[in-house]
CSV table of C-alpha atoms in Angstrom, one decimal:
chain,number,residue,atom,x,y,z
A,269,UNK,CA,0.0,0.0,0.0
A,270,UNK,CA,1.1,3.5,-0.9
A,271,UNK,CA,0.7,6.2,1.2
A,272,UNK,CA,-2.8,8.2,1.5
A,273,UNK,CA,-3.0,12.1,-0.1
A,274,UNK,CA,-3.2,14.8,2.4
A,275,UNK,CA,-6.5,15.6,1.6
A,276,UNK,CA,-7.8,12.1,2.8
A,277,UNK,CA,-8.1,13.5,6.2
A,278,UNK,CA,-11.0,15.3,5.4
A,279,UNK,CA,-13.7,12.5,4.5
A,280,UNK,CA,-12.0,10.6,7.6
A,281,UNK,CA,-13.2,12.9,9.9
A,282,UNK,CA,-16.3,13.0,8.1
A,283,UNK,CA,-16.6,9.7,9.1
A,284,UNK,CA,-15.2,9.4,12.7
A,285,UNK,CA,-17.7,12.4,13.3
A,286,UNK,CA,-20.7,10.6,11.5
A,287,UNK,CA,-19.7,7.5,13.9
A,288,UNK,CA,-18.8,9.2,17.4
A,289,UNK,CA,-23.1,11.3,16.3
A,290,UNK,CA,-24.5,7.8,16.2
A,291,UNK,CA,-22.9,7.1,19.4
A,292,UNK,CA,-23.8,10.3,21.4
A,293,UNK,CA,-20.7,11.6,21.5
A,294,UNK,CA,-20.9,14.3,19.1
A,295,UNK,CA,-17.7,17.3,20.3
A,296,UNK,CA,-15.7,14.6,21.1
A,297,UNK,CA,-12.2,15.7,20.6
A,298,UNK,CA,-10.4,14.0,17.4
A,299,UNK,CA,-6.7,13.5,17.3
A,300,UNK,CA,-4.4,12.6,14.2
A,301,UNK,CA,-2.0,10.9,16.1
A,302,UNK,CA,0.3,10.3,13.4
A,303,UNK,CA,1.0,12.2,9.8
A,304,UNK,CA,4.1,12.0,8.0
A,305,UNK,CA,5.5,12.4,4.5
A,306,UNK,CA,8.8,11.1,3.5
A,307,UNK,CA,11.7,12.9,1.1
A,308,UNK,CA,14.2,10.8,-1.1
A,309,UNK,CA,12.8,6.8,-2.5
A,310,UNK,CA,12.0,4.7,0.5
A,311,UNK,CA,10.6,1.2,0.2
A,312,UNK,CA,7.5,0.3,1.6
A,313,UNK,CA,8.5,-2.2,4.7
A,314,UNK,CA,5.1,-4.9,3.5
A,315,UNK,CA,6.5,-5.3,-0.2
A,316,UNK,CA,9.7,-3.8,-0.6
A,317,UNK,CA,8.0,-1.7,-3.7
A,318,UNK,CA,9.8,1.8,-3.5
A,319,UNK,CA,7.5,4.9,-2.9
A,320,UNK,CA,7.8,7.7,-5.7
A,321,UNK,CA,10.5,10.0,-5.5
A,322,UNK,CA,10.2,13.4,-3.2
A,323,UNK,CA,12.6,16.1,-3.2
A,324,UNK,CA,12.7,17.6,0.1
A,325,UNK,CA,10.6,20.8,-1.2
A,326,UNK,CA,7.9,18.1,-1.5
A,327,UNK,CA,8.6,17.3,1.7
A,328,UNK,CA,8.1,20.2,3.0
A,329,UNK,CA,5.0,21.8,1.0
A,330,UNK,CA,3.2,18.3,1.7
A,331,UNK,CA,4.3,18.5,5.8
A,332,UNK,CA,2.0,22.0,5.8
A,333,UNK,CA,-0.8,20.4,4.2
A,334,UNK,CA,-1.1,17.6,6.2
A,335,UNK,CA,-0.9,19.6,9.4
A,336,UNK,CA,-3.5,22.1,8.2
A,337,UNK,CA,-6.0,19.8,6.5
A,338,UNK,CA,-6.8,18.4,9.6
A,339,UNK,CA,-7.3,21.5,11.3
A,340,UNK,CA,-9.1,22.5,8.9
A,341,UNK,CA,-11.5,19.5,9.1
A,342,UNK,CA,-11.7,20.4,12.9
A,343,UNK,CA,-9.3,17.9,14.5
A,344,UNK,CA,-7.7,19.3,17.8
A,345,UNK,CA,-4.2,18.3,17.6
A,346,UNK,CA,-2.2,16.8,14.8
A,347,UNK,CA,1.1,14.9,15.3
A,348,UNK,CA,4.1,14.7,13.2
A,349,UNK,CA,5.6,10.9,13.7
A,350,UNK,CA,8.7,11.9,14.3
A,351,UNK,CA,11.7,14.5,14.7
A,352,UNK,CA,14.7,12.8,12.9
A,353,UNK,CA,15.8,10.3,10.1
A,354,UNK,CA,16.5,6.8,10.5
A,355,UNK,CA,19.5,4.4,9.3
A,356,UNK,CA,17.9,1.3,10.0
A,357,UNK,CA,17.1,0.8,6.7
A,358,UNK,CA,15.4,2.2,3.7
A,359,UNK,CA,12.0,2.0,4.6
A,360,UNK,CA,9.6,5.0,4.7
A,361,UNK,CA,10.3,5.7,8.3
A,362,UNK,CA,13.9,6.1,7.7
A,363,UNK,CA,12.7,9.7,5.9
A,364,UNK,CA,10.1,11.1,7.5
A,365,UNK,CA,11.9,13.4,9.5
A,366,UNK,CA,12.3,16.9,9.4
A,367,UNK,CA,16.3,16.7,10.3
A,368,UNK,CA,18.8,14.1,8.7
A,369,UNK,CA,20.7,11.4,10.8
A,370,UNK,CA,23.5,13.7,10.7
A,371,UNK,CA,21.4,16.8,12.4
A,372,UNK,CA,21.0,18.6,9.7
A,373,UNK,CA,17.6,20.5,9.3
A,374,UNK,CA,15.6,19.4,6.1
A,375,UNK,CA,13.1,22.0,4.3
A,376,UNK,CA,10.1,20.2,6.0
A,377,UNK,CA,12.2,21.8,9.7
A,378,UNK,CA,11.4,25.3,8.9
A,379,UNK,CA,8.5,24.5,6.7
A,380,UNK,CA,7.0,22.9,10.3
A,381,UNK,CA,8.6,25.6,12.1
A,382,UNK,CA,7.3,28.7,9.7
A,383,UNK,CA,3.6,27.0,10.7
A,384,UNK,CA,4.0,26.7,14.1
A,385,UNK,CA,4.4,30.4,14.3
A,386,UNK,CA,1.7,31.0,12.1
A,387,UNK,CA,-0.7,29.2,13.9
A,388,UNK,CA,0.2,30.5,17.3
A,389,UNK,CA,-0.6,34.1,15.5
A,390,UNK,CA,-4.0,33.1,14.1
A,391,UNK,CA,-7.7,32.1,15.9
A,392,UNK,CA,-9.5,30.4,12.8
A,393,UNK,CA,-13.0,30.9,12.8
A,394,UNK,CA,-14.0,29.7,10.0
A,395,UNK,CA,-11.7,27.9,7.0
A,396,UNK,CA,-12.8,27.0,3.4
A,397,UNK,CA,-11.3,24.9,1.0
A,398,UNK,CA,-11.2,26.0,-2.5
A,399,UNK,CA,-10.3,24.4,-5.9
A,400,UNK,CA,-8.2,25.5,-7.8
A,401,UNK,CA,-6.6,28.5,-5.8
A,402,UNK,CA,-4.6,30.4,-8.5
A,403,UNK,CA,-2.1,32.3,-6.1
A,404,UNK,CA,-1.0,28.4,-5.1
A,405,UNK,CA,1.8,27.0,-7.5
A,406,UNK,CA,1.3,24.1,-9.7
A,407,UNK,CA,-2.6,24.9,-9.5
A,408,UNK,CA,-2.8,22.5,-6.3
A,409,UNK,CA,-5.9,23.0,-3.9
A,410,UNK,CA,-5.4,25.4,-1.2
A,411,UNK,CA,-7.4,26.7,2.0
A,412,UNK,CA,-8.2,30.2,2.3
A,413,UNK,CA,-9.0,31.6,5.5
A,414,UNK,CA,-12.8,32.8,5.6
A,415,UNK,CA,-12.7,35.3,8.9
A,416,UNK,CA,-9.3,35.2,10.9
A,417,UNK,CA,-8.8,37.2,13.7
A,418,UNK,CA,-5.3,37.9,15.2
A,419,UNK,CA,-4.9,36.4,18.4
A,420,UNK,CA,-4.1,39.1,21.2
């Protein structure tokens, strides 16, 4: 298996809300516990298949979307899996991180750390998601913020 897009979050939480409704327990708090995207060619550890190439630009443009598409789908916290590179092997865990074995900070490091400070400057009241957004390269999908308001 390959690894889900970024925007798959969305029509999860569509359905982990739809379930915890049935159940009474509608505002329960949902947490990703786990998001990650790789950089270089690692091999999927069930078949040994390698995963497309990603330059560490990918890396780094797909870290933001996966830690705002859930935010946007109102999840309350979103975790990275992890800080650094492995060496075990070659294996998609091996390049998640956003610093290299050696300590070296990859692109997705101050792509992550660009966001953080973002977020802790912005209340979200409302987020859309629009398609295409024209000011994003590559003519990806994007979210727009509908009314933000600074934090104080």
């Amino acid at each position: 298996g390959g690894q889900q897009p970024y925007d798959a979050v969305v029509t999860n939480v569509q359905s982990i809300k739809g379930l915890l409704a049935q159940h009474g327990a509608t505002g329960t708090p949902i947490w990703v516990t786990e998001t990650s995207t790789y950089d270089g060619t690692p091999a999927a550890p069930n078949t040994g298949e390698s995963f497309p190439t990603q330059t560490e630009e990918q890396q780094a443009r797909d870290l933001v979307k996966r830690l705002v598409f859930p935010l946007a789908s109102d999840v309350d916290v979103v975790l990275w899996s992890q800080t650094g590179d492995y060496t075990s092997s070659n294996w998609f865990f091996d390049h998640v991180g956003v610093v290299h074995v050696d300590g070296s900070k990859k692109l997705a490091y101050w792509a992550f750390q660009k966001l953080a400070e973002w977020l802790q400057s912005v209340k979200w009241t409302q987020l859309r998601q629009v398609t295409p957004v024209t000011s994003v390269p590559n003519g990806e999908n994007g979210l727009v913020p509908g009314r933000a308001k600074v934090a104080p």
